[in-house]
Short mmCIF file of C-alpha atoms in Angstrom, two decimals:
data_model
loop_
_atom_site.label_atom_id
_atom_site.label_comp_id
_atom_site.label_asym_id
_atom_site.label_seq_id
_atom_site.Cartn_x
_atom_site.Cartn_y
_atom_site.Cartn_z
CA MET A 1 -14.69 22.84 5.42
CA PHE A 2 -14.72 23.46 1.94
CA LEU A 3 -11.59 21.60 0.18
CA SER A 4 -10.77 23.67 -3.09
CA VAL A 5 -9.17 22.04 -6.14
CA PHE A 6 -6.20 24.53 -4.97
CA ASP A 7 -6.09 22.98 -1.75
CA ILE A 8 -5.91 19.30 -3.26
CA PHE A 9 -3.36 20.32 -5.85
CA LYS A 10 -0.62 22.63 -4.36
CA VAL A 11 2.75 23.26 -5.78
CA GLY A 12 5.70 22.33 -3.93
CA ILE A 13 8.91 20.36 -3.40
CA GLY A 14 9.68 16.58 -2.88
CA PRO A 15 10.24 14.21 -1.52
CA SER A 16 6.92 14.13 0.76
CA SER A 17 3.85 16.43 1.10
CA SER A 18 3.39 15.09 4.55
CA HIS A 19 6.99 14.76 5.73
CA THR A 20 8.83 17.85 3.80
CA MET A 21 6.13 20.14 2.63
CA GLY A 22 4.09 19.85 5.68
CA PRO A 23 7.23 20.47 8.38
CA MET A 24 8.11 23.43 6.43
CA VAL A 25 4.72 24.70 6.39
CA ALA A 26 4.81 24.33 10.14
CA GLY A 27 8.18 26.28 10.71
CA GLY A 28 6.65 29.04 8.83
CA ARG A 29 3.66 28.98 10.86
CA PHE A 30 5.51 29.18 13.94
CA LEU A 31 7.40 32.30 12.87
CA ASP A 32 4.10 33.97 12.16
CA LEU A 33 3.11 32.98 15.88
CA MET A 34 6.28 34.41 17.40
CA ARG A 35 5.66 37.49 15.33
CA ARG A 36 2.20 38.16 17.15
CA THR A 37 2.48 39.71 20.45
CA GLU A 38 -0.45 37.98 21.82
CA GLY A 39 0.04 34.11 22.99
CA ALA A 40 3.13 34.69 24.80
CA ILE A 41 3.51 32.49 27.93
CA PRO A 42 3.49 34.67 30.80
CA GLY A 43 6.99 35.26 32.64
CA ALA A 44 8.88 34.70 29.64
CA GLY A 45 11.45 37.15 28.42
CA PRO A 46 11.83 37.72 24.56
CA VAL A 47 12.45 34.83 22.20
CA THR A 48 16.20 33.79 21.77
CA ALA A 49 16.09 30.29 20.82
CA VAL A 50 14.03 27.54 19.10
CA ASP A 51 13.78 23.90 18.91
CA CYS A 52 11.49 21.18 17.35
CA LYS A 53 10.60 17.52 18.45
CA LEU A 54 9.30 15.16 15.71
CA HIS A 55 7.12 12.52 16.77
CA GLY A 56 5.32 9.36 15.14
CA SER A 57 6.03 8.85 11.43
CA LEU A 58 7.83 12.10 11.30
CA ALA A 59 10.49 10.67 13.56
CA PHE A 60 10.66 7.21 12.21
CA THR A 61 11.22 8.03 8.48
CA GLY A 62 11.97 11.64 9.05
CA LYS A 63 15.65 11.51 7.94
CA GLY A 64 14.66 9.43 4.43
CA HIS A 65 11.85 12.35 3.79
CA ALA A 66 14.50 15.29 4.74
CA THR A 67 11.91 16.28 7.45
CA ASP A 68 14.74 17.77 9.47
CA ARG A 69 16.00 19.81 6.68
CA ALA A 70 12.53 21.10 5.63
CA THR A 71 12.02 22.04 9.37
CA ILE A 72 14.88 23.90 9.52
CA LEU A 73 14.20 26.04 6.43
CA GLY A 74 10.75 26.69 7.42
CA LEU A 75 12.04 28.15 10.41
CA ALA A 76 14.53 29.96 8.27
CA GLY A 77 11.49 31.73 6.25
CA PHE A 78 11.60 29.19 3.31
CA ARG A 79 8.06 28.18 1.89
CA PRO A 80 7.31 25.37 -0.54
CA ASP A 81 5.45 27.03 -3.35
CA ASP A 82 8.34 29.27 -4.09
CA PHE A 83 11.35 27.25 -2.94
CA ASP A 84 14.61 28.22 -4.39
CA ALA A 85 16.79 25.11 -4.03
CA ASP A 86 20.21 27.17 -4.26
CA ALA A 87 19.21 29.62 -1.81
CA ALA A 88 18.21 26.95 0.47
CA GLU A 89 21.36 24.93 0.47
CA THR A 90 23.56 28.01 0.93
CA GLU A 91 21.26 28.86 4.04
CA LEU A 92 21.64 25.64 5.38
CA ASP A 93 25.26 25.75 5.28
CA ARG A 94 25.45 28.98 7.08
CA ILE A 95 23.16 27.66 9.87
CA ASP A 96 25.22 24.70 10.41
CA ARG A 97 28.34 26.78 10.71
CA GLU A 98 26.84 29.58 12.77
CA LYS A 99 24.07 27.69 14.76
CA MET A 100 21.85 30.72 14.39
CA LEU A 101 18.55 31.53 12.50
CA HIS A 102 17.84 35.02 10.89
CA PRO A 103 14.04 35.01 10.09
CA GLU A 104 12.49 38.16 8.88
CA GLY A 105 11.11 40.31 11.33
CA LEU A 106 12.38 38.53 14.35
CA PRO A 107 15.74 38.72 16.17
CA PRO A 108 18.37 36.01 15.52
CA LEU A 109 17.56 32.86 17.14
CA ARG A 110 19.89 30.30 18.74
CA PHE A 111 19.45 26.87 16.60
CA ASP A 112 21.69 24.25 16.33
CA PRO A 113 20.71 21.45 13.77
CA GLU A 114 22.41 18.68 15.32
CA THR A 115 20.72 19.04 18.84
CA ASP A 116 17.56 21.42 18.28
CA ILE A 117 15.76 18.91 15.93
CA ILE A 118 14.88 16.07 18.18
CA PHE A 119 13.75 12.57 16.60
CA ASP A 120 11.25 11.38 19.42
CA TYR A 121 10.68 7.38 18.62
CA GLY A 122 8.09 6.91 21.48
CA PRO A 123 4.26 6.72 20.88
CA PRO A 124 2.91 9.34 18.52
CA LEU A 125 0.98 12.53 19.63
CA PRO A 126 -2.57 11.72 19.92
CA GLY A 127 -4.04 13.59 17.27
CA HIS A 128 -2.25 12.08 14.13
CA ALA A 129 0.74 9.69 13.06
CA ASN A 130 2.48 12.88 11.72
CA GLY A 131 3.22 15.29 15.11
CA MET A 132 5.62 17.81 15.94
CA VAL A 133 6.14 20.44 18.80
CA VAL A 134 7.95 23.64 18.09
CA SER A 135 9.11 25.62 20.95
CA ALA A 136 10.84 28.77 21.57
CA TYR A 137 12.79 30.18 24.58
CA ASP A 138 13.98 33.31 26.43
CA ALA A 139 17.74 33.74 27.06
CA ARG A 140 17.20 32.12 30.47
CA GLY A 141 15.92 28.88 28.82
CA VAL A 142 12.33 29.61 29.98
CA LEU A 143 9.77 28.35 27.55
CA ALA A 144 8.20 31.41 25.86
CA ARG A 145 6.30 30.01 22.85
CA GLN A 146 4.93 26.65 21.85
CA GLU A 147 2.76 25.02 19.14
CA THR A 148 1.89 21.21 18.32
CA TYR A 149 1.39 20.82 14.51
CA TYR A 150 0.13 17.58 12.48
CA SER A 151 1.15 17.12 9.04
CA VAL A 152 -2.11 15.36 7.78
CA GLY A 153 -1.20 14.73 4.34
CA GLY A 154 -1.13 16.45 1.09
CA GLY A 155 0.77 19.41 2.85
CA PHE A 156 -1.95 20.23 5.14
CA VAL A 157 -0.82 21.26 8.34
CA LEU A 158 -3.08 21.73 11.42
CA THR A 159 -2.79 22.62 15.09
CA PRO A 160 -4.70 20.30 17.62
CA ARG A 161 -7.46 23.19 17.72
CA GLU A 162 -8.05 23.00 13.80
CA LEU A 163 -8.17 19.43 13.80
CA GLU A 164 -11.01 19.59 16.44
CA ASP A 165 -12.57 22.35 14.61
CA GLY A 166 -12.99 20.03 11.33
CA GLY A 167 -9.82 19.73 9.62
CA PRO A 168 -8.13 21.32 6.60
CA GLY A 169 -9.89 23.53 4.21
CA GLN A 170 -11.42 26.91 4.10
CA PRO A 171 -14.43 28.16 6.16
CA ASP A 172 -17.61 26.97 4.66
CA LYS A 173 -19.69 29.17 2.64
CA PRO A 174 -22.92 28.28 1.07
CA VAL A 175 -22.14 26.70 -2.50
CA PRO A 176 -24.76 25.82 -5.05
CA TYR A 177 -23.71 22.15 -4.73
CA PRO A 178 -22.50 21.13 -1.24
CA PHE A 179 -22.09 17.32 -1.77
CA HIS A 180 -20.23 15.44 1.12
CA SER A 181 -20.62 12.10 -0.36
CA ALA A 182 -20.67 10.68 -4.02
CA LEU A 183 -24.20 9.52 -3.31
CA GLU A 184 -24.98 13.51 -2.63
CA MET A 185 -22.91 14.33 -5.76
CA LEU A 186 -24.64 11.93 -8.10
CA ARG A 187 -28.11 12.97 -6.83
CA MET A 188 -27.13 16.71 -7.40
CA ALA A 189 -25.60 15.85 -10.90
CA ARG A 190 -28.67 14.21 -11.83
CA ALA A 191 -31.19 17.06 -10.69
CA SER A 192 -28.91 19.80 -12.03
CA GLY A 193 -28.19 18.20 -15.20
CA LYS A 194 -24.36 19.34 -14.83
CA SER A 195 -21.46 17.37 -14.81
CA ILE A 196 -19.27 16.96 -11.80
CA ALA A 197 -16.80 19.36 -13.17
CA ASP A 198 -19.33 22.00 -13.67
CA MET A 199 -20.63 21.54 -10.13
CA LYS A 200 -17.19 21.68 -8.70
CA ARG A 201 -16.46 24.98 -10.85
CA ALA A 202 -19.63 26.47 -9.55
CA ASN A 203 -18.60 25.71 -5.88
CA GLU A 204 -14.94 27.03 -6.71
CA ARG A 205 -16.55 30.43 -7.69
CA VAL A 206 -17.86 31.10 -4.22
CA HIS A 207 -14.34 30.96 -2.79
CA TYR A 208 -12.02 31.95 -6.00
CA SER A 209 -10.92 35.44 -5.73
CA GLY A 210 -8.87 35.33 -8.98
CA THR A 211 -9.89 36.68 -12.58
CA ASP A 212 -9.89 33.39 -14.48
CA LEU A 213 -10.32 30.04 -12.53
CA ASP A 214 -10.03 27.77 -15.56
CA ALA A 215 -6.68 29.47 -16.30
CA ASP A 216 -5.18 29.29 -12.79
CA ILE A 217 -6.29 25.55 -12.78
CA ALA A 218 -4.52 25.08 -16.10
CA ALA A 219 -1.46 26.52 -14.56
CA LEU A 220 -1.36 23.70 -12.09
CA TRP A 221 -1.12 21.20 -15.29
CA ALA A 222 1.61 23.36 -16.71
CA VAL A 223 3.71 22.66 -13.40
CA MET A 224 2.89 18.99 -13.34
CA ASP A 225 3.68 18.63 -17.16
CA ARG A 226 7.13 20.24 -16.32
CA SER A 227 8.01 17.85 -13.81
CA ILE A 228 7.26 15.03 -16.30
CA GLU A 229 9.68 17.05 -18.72
CA ARG A 230 12.44 17.17 -16.23
CA GLY A 231 12.19 13.60 -15.25
CA LEU A 232 12.34 12.46 -18.66
CA SER A 233 15.40 14.36 -19.39
CA ARG A 234 17.64 13.65 -16.32
CA ASP A 235 19.67 10.52 -15.54
CA GLY A 236 21.94 9.77 -12.98
CA THR A 237 21.58 8.34 -9.26
CA LEU A 238 18.63 9.52 -6.77
CA PRO A 239 20.06 10.94 -3.44
CA GLY A 240 19.50 9.05 -0.18
CA GLY A 241 22.06 6.08 -0.30
CA LEU A 242 19.96 3.15 -2.00
CA ASN A 243 21.90 4.10 -5.28
CA LEU A 244 18.63 3.76 -7.30
CA ARG A 245 19.40 5.00 -10.93
CA ARG A 246 16.91 7.22 -13.00
CA ARG A 247 14.94 5.02 -15.24
CA ALA A 248 12.41 7.35 -16.85
CA LYS A 249 14.86 9.12 -19.43
CA GLY A 250 16.17 5.75 -20.65
CA ILE A 251 12.71 4.01 -20.93
CA HIS A 252 11.33 7.11 -22.90
CA ASP A 253 14.22 7.24 -25.19
CA ALA A 254 13.80 3.70 -26.17
CA LEU A 255 10.00 4.07 -26.51
CA GLN A 256 10.72 7.06 -28.73
CA ALA A 257 13.02 4.86 -31.04
CA GLU A 258 10.25 2.32 -31.01
CA PHE A 259 7.30 4.71 -31.91
CA GLY A 260 5.47 4.04 -35.02
CA ARG A 261 7.11 0.56 -35.71
CA ASN A 262 4.26 -1.74 -37.05
CA GLN A 263 5.49 -4.53 -34.95
CA THR A 264 5.06 -2.81 -31.61
CA ALA A 265 2.87 -4.80 -29.17
CA PRO A 266 -0.36 -3.01 -27.89
CA HIS A 267 0.80 -3.42 -24.23
CA VAL A 268 3.78 -0.98 -25.15
CA VAL A 269 1.15 1.79 -24.33
CA ASN A 270 1.45 0.99 -20.49
CA ASP A 271 5.09 1.58 -20.77
CA TRP A 272 4.29 5.08 -22.11
CA ILE A 273 1.77 5.63 -19.22
CA SER A 274 4.16 4.31 -16.27
CA VAL A 275 7.01 6.26 -17.73
CA PHE A 276 5.23 9.63 -17.43
CA ALA A 277 4.74 8.62 -13.68
CA ILE A 278 8.18 7.51 -13.16
CA ALA A 279 9.66 10.70 -14.47
CA VAL A 280 7.44 12.63 -11.79
CA ASN A 281 8.44 10.56 -8.99
CA GLU A 282 12.08 10.67 -9.81
CA GLU A 283 11.94 14.32 -9.75
CA ASN A 284 9.88 14.02 -6.28
CA ALA A 285 12.78 11.61 -4.87
CA ALA A 286 15.43 14.05 -6.07
CA GLY A 287 13.64 17.02 -4.02
CA GLY A 288 12.44 18.41 -7.33
CA GLN A 289 9.22 20.68 -7.84
CA VAL A 290 5.97 18.73 -8.23
CA VAL A 291 2.45 19.09 -7.57
CA THR A 292 0.65 17.22 -4.65
CA ALA A 293 -1.96 15.03 -6.28
CA PRO A 294 -3.15 14.44 -3.66
CA THR A 295 0.40 13.92 -2.09
CA ASN A 296 3.92 13.98 -3.12
CA GLY A 297 4.49 10.52 -2.79
CA ALA A 298 1.53 9.89 -5.28
CA ALA A 299 2.41 12.81 -7.46
CA GLY A 300 2.90 11.00 -10.82
CA VAL A 301 -0.12 8.93 -11.10
CA LEU A 302 -2.52 11.91 -12.12
CA PRO A 303 -0.11 13.65 -14.42
CA ALA A 304 0.84 10.49 -16.10
CA THR A 305 -3.02 9.93 -16.63
CA LEU A 306 -3.40 13.21 -17.94
CA ARG A 307 -0.48 13.17 -20.19
CA TYR A 308 -1.26 9.97 -21.69
CA TRP A 309 -4.98 11.38 -22.54
CA LEU A 310 -3.38 14.52 -24.14
CA GLN A 311 -0.57 12.95 -26.01
CA MET A 312 -2.22 9.51 -27.23
CA VAL A 313 -5.90 9.74 -27.11
CA PRO A 314 -7.82 11.30 -30.57
CA GLY A 315 -9.60 13.91 -30.02
CA ALA A 316 -8.14 15.08 -26.57
CA HIS A 317 -7.51 18.86 -26.30
CA SER A 318 -6.18 21.14 -23.60
CA ASP A 319 -9.15 23.34 -23.34
CA ARG A 320 -10.43 20.14 -21.14
CA VAL A 321 -7.82 20.01 -18.71
CA PRO A 322 -9.85 22.18 -16.11
CA ASP A 323 -12.44 19.70 -16.57
CA PHE A 324 -10.21 16.77 -15.64
CA LEU A 325 -8.67 18.56 -12.65
CA LEU A 326 -11.93 19.84 -11.16
CA THR A 327 -13.39 16.22 -11.45
CA ALA A 328 -10.23 14.77 -9.86
CA ALA A 329 -10.26 17.48 -7.11
CA ALA A 330 -14.08 16.48 -6.41
CA ILE A 331 -13.33 12.73 -5.64
CA GLY A 332 -10.11 13.80 -3.97
CA GLY A 333 -11.98 15.93 -1.69
CA LEU A 334 -14.48 13.26 -0.74
CA ILE A 335 -11.74 10.74 0.09
CA LYS A 336 -9.77 13.43 2.03
CA THR A 337 -12.92 14.35 4.14
CA ASN A 338 -14.47 10.83 4.55
CA ALA A 339 -11.12 9.01 5.17
CA SER A 340 -7.51 10.08 4.46
CA ILE A 341 -5.00 10.74 1.68
CA SER A 342 -2.08 10.13 4.42
CA GLY A 343 0.17 7.19 4.24
CA ALA A 344 0.93 7.70 7.74
CA GLU A 345 -2.66 7.36 8.76
CA VAL A 346 -3.98 4.65 6.25
CA GLY A 347 -1.04 3.38 4.48
CA CYS A 348 -0.23 3.56 0.85
CA GLN A 349 -3.77 2.98 -0.44
CA GLY A 350 -4.53 6.60 0.90
CA GLU A 351 -2.04 7.96 -1.33
CA VAL A 352 -1.59 5.99 -4.68
CA GLY A 353 -5.10 4.48 -4.33
CA SER A 354 -6.66 7.94 -3.82
CA ALA A 355 -4.53 9.40 -7.04
CA SER A 356 -5.54 6.63 -9.04
CA ALA A 357 -9.32 7.01 -8.21
CA MET A 358 -9.10 10.90 -9.00
CA ALA A 359 -7.07 10.16 -12.23
CA ALA A 360 -9.67 7.45 -13.38
CA ALA A 361 -12.63 9.92 -12.56
CA GLY A 362 -10.95 12.71 -14.50
CA LEU A 363 -10.05 10.57 -17.36
CA CYS A 364 -13.39 9.35 -17.59
CA ALA A 365 -14.98 12.73 -17.52
CA VAL A 366 -12.95 14.19 -20.37
CA LEU A 367 -13.73 10.89 -22.55
CA GLY A 368 -17.25 11.69 -22.22
CA GLY A 369 -18.51 9.55 -19.15
CA SER A 370 -21.74 10.27 -17.11
CA PRO A 371 -21.29 11.39 -13.48
CA GLU A 372 -22.21 7.83 -12.75
CA GLN A 373 -19.65 6.41 -14.85
CA VAL A 374 -17.28 8.75 -13.30
CA GLU A 375 -18.04 7.58 -9.97
CA ASN A 376 -17.73 3.88 -11.19
CA ALA A 377 -14.36 4.80 -12.48
CA ALA A 378 -13.22 6.41 -9.30
CA GLU A 379 -14.68 3.29 -7.31
CA ILE A 380 -12.96 0.62 -9.70
CA ALA A 381 -9.25 2.32 -9.15
CA LEU A 382 -9.84 2.72 -5.24
CA GLU A 383 -11.02 -0.75 -4.71
CA HIS A 384 -8.33 -2.25 -6.26
CA HIS A 385 -5.77 -0.61 -3.88
CA LEU A 386 -7.49 -1.25 -0.84
CA GLY A 387 -5.09 -2.64 1.96
CA MET A 388 -2.07 -1.40 0.25
CA THR A 389 0.70 -0.55 2.97
CA CYS A 390 3.29 2.03 3.30
CA ASP A 391 6.83 0.50 3.61
CA PRO A 392 9.35 2.93 2.02
CA ILE A 393 12.88 1.33 2.18
CA ARG A 394 15.02 3.37 4.46
CA GLY A 395 12.29 5.76 4.73
CA LEU A 396 13.15 7.23 1.15
CA VAL A 397 10.22 8.08 -1.36
CA GLN A 398 11.70 5.64 -3.98
CA ALA A 399 11.12 2.01 -3.42
CA PRO A 400 8.33 0.92 -3.73
CA CYS A 401 6.96 4.38 -4.22
CA ILE A 402 8.13 5.26 -7.72
CA GLU A 403 6.81 2.07 -9.73
CA ARG A 404 3.57 2.39 -7.71
CA ASN A 405 2.89 5.49 -9.24
CA GLY A 406 3.34 4.03 -12.80
CA LEU A 407 1.04 1.00 -11.96
CA GLY A 408 -1.42 3.38 -10.19
CA ALA A 409 -1.82 5.49 -13.44
CA ILE A 410 -2.21 2.06 -15.29
CA LYS A 411 -5.09 1.02 -13.12
CA ALA A 412 -6.46 4.50 -13.57
CA VAL A 413 -6.71 4.39 -17.01
CA SER A 414 -7.94 0.46 -17.03
CA ALA A 415 -10.81 1.61 -14.59
CA ALA A 416 -11.73 4.62 -16.62
CA SER A 417 -12.08 2.31 -19.66
CA MET A 418 -13.89 -0.42 -17.66
CA ALA A 419 -16.51 2.21 -16.50
CA LEU A 420 -16.98 3.38 -19.92
CA ARG A 421 -18.06 0.03 -20.89
CA GLY A 422 -20.80 -0.07 -18.54
CA ASP A 423 -23.76 2.34 -17.89
CA GLY A 424 -22.67 3.61 -14.40
CA GLN A 425 -24.75 0.95 -12.44
CA HIS A 426 -22.46 -1.25 -10.19
CA LEU A 427 -22.40 -3.13 -6.94
CA VAL A 428 -19.90 -1.33 -4.73
CA SER A 429 -20.25 2.27 -4.40
CA LEU A 430 -17.31 4.80 -4.25
CA ASP A 431 -18.73 5.83 -0.59
CA ALA A 432 -18.67 2.44 0.74
CA CYS A 433 -15.05 1.81 -0.95
CA ILE A 434 -13.86 5.30 1.06
CA GLU A 435 -15.22 3.94 4.20
CA THR A 436 -13.71 0.58 3.69
CA MET A 437 -10.43 2.49 2.90
CA ARG A 438 -10.86 4.30 6.25
CA GLN A 439 -11.50 1.18 8.36
CA THR A 440 -8.87 -0.91 6.74
CA GLY A 441 -6.37 1.98 7.48
CA LEU A 442 -7.63 1.95 11.35
CA ASP A 443 -7.05 -1.63 11.56
CA MET A 444 -3.51 -1.62 9.57
CA ASN A 445 -0.61 -2.28 11.93
CA SER A 446 1.47 0.81 12.50
CA LYS A 447 4.57 -1.13 11.00
CA TYR A 448 2.98 -0.59 7.55
CA LYS A 449 2.05 3.00 7.68
CA GLU A 450 5.09 4.94 6.80
CA THR A 451 7.32 4.35 9.67
CA SER A 452 9.47 1.76 7.64
CA LEU A 453 9.23 -1.00 10.51
CA GLY A 454 7.74 -3.54 8.36
CA GLY A 455 7.10 -4.98 4.72
CA LEU A 456 9.82 -4.18 2.29
CA ALA A 457 11.49 -1.78 4.51
CA VAL A 458 12.85 -4.72 6.75
CA ASN A 459 12.74 -7.53 4.01
CA VAL A 460 15.08 -5.88 1.48
CA PRO A 461 18.60 -4.80 2.43
CA SER A 462 18.77 -0.93 2.11
CA CYS A 463 22.60 -0.86 1.51
#
């Protein structure tokens, strides 16, 4: 399956691409299923009620990730890409009072949020740690429709059949540079004389239906940049009960006041990089609009790295933003295809680790790195996140997630810089690193894979 830059980077809402965006998308897909005449269970009458059972990580950390709210909104017809927060709150209040859904093109459906979202804390479903089963019933309570959905990370949602058919992405069409590994990518780059971004751009054009590919890619950056600006301008306390205060605005205000002083220590540049990431992830934690990069939990790493380059590196120009994002998407696609970007599947190495590798590759590319140096930058960044667990306190995408994005961005910049000091030749390949991450994720205890049953989630008081 072909993974587009628009698959890797998707506009959505916080706090989680797999636990918030995914369930909302799944709810919408189930509405589409009910609107079709084929596929109804024989003997059942017209649909009059629905419910949803959450399994695995969706159950264990669903409350903290707003999975229940997202599922309800998806069944009410809301979508992540054009989400209206005010309209959503109004609709949630109405559903809570009336116990009814009114999706477009369907009859009213009985639905009680208190009883029809079921958190199943038993074994996960067989296909993925993030599983949910949505069911519809007729007036007699007879099952009329049912579908299982897996939220596999980054907002991707698959049915069991789609999972068996090869996972997320677009159906394959012949593309000029069909690399499925970093080794193939480098061989094709050497043979063609093209950059990774140019090869990825050529592949995208086979699937792209718009009029200006680079402009649409740049529009993704505009959404990312707005999330940085919102995060830098807002203060207060994040929702969820941990009473964490937003820090990005205060840090940024202090950095601006210090800017230009001769006595500022060189390491303060790290504070600039991290504050951009913290700003995005505070917005994500508050349920704001962000771009999966490749997930919501890791949404701050790449924008922070790109903003650092544009704002602080001499010679940087916004015309190169598409090259940055195309290069990053190529690396993200390799990781997604050959391992995972899901914290529920492989831990935070698959989220912040993947994001750091993507950001390092993009930065190395726009700084003039060769394809070999770009691959090296991605490998360095990913290698030094191997084994990172996903253990959010109280199931909220706040601690340690927000700070991890800041450190992931700093590592990305360091990895790109280190790669540029070499000639691209190195011992550990990106392919070997991706495979190691996959194996590490398989071996990792489920307590440390977005269930909040181990690690910081149980060793730090959550109240």
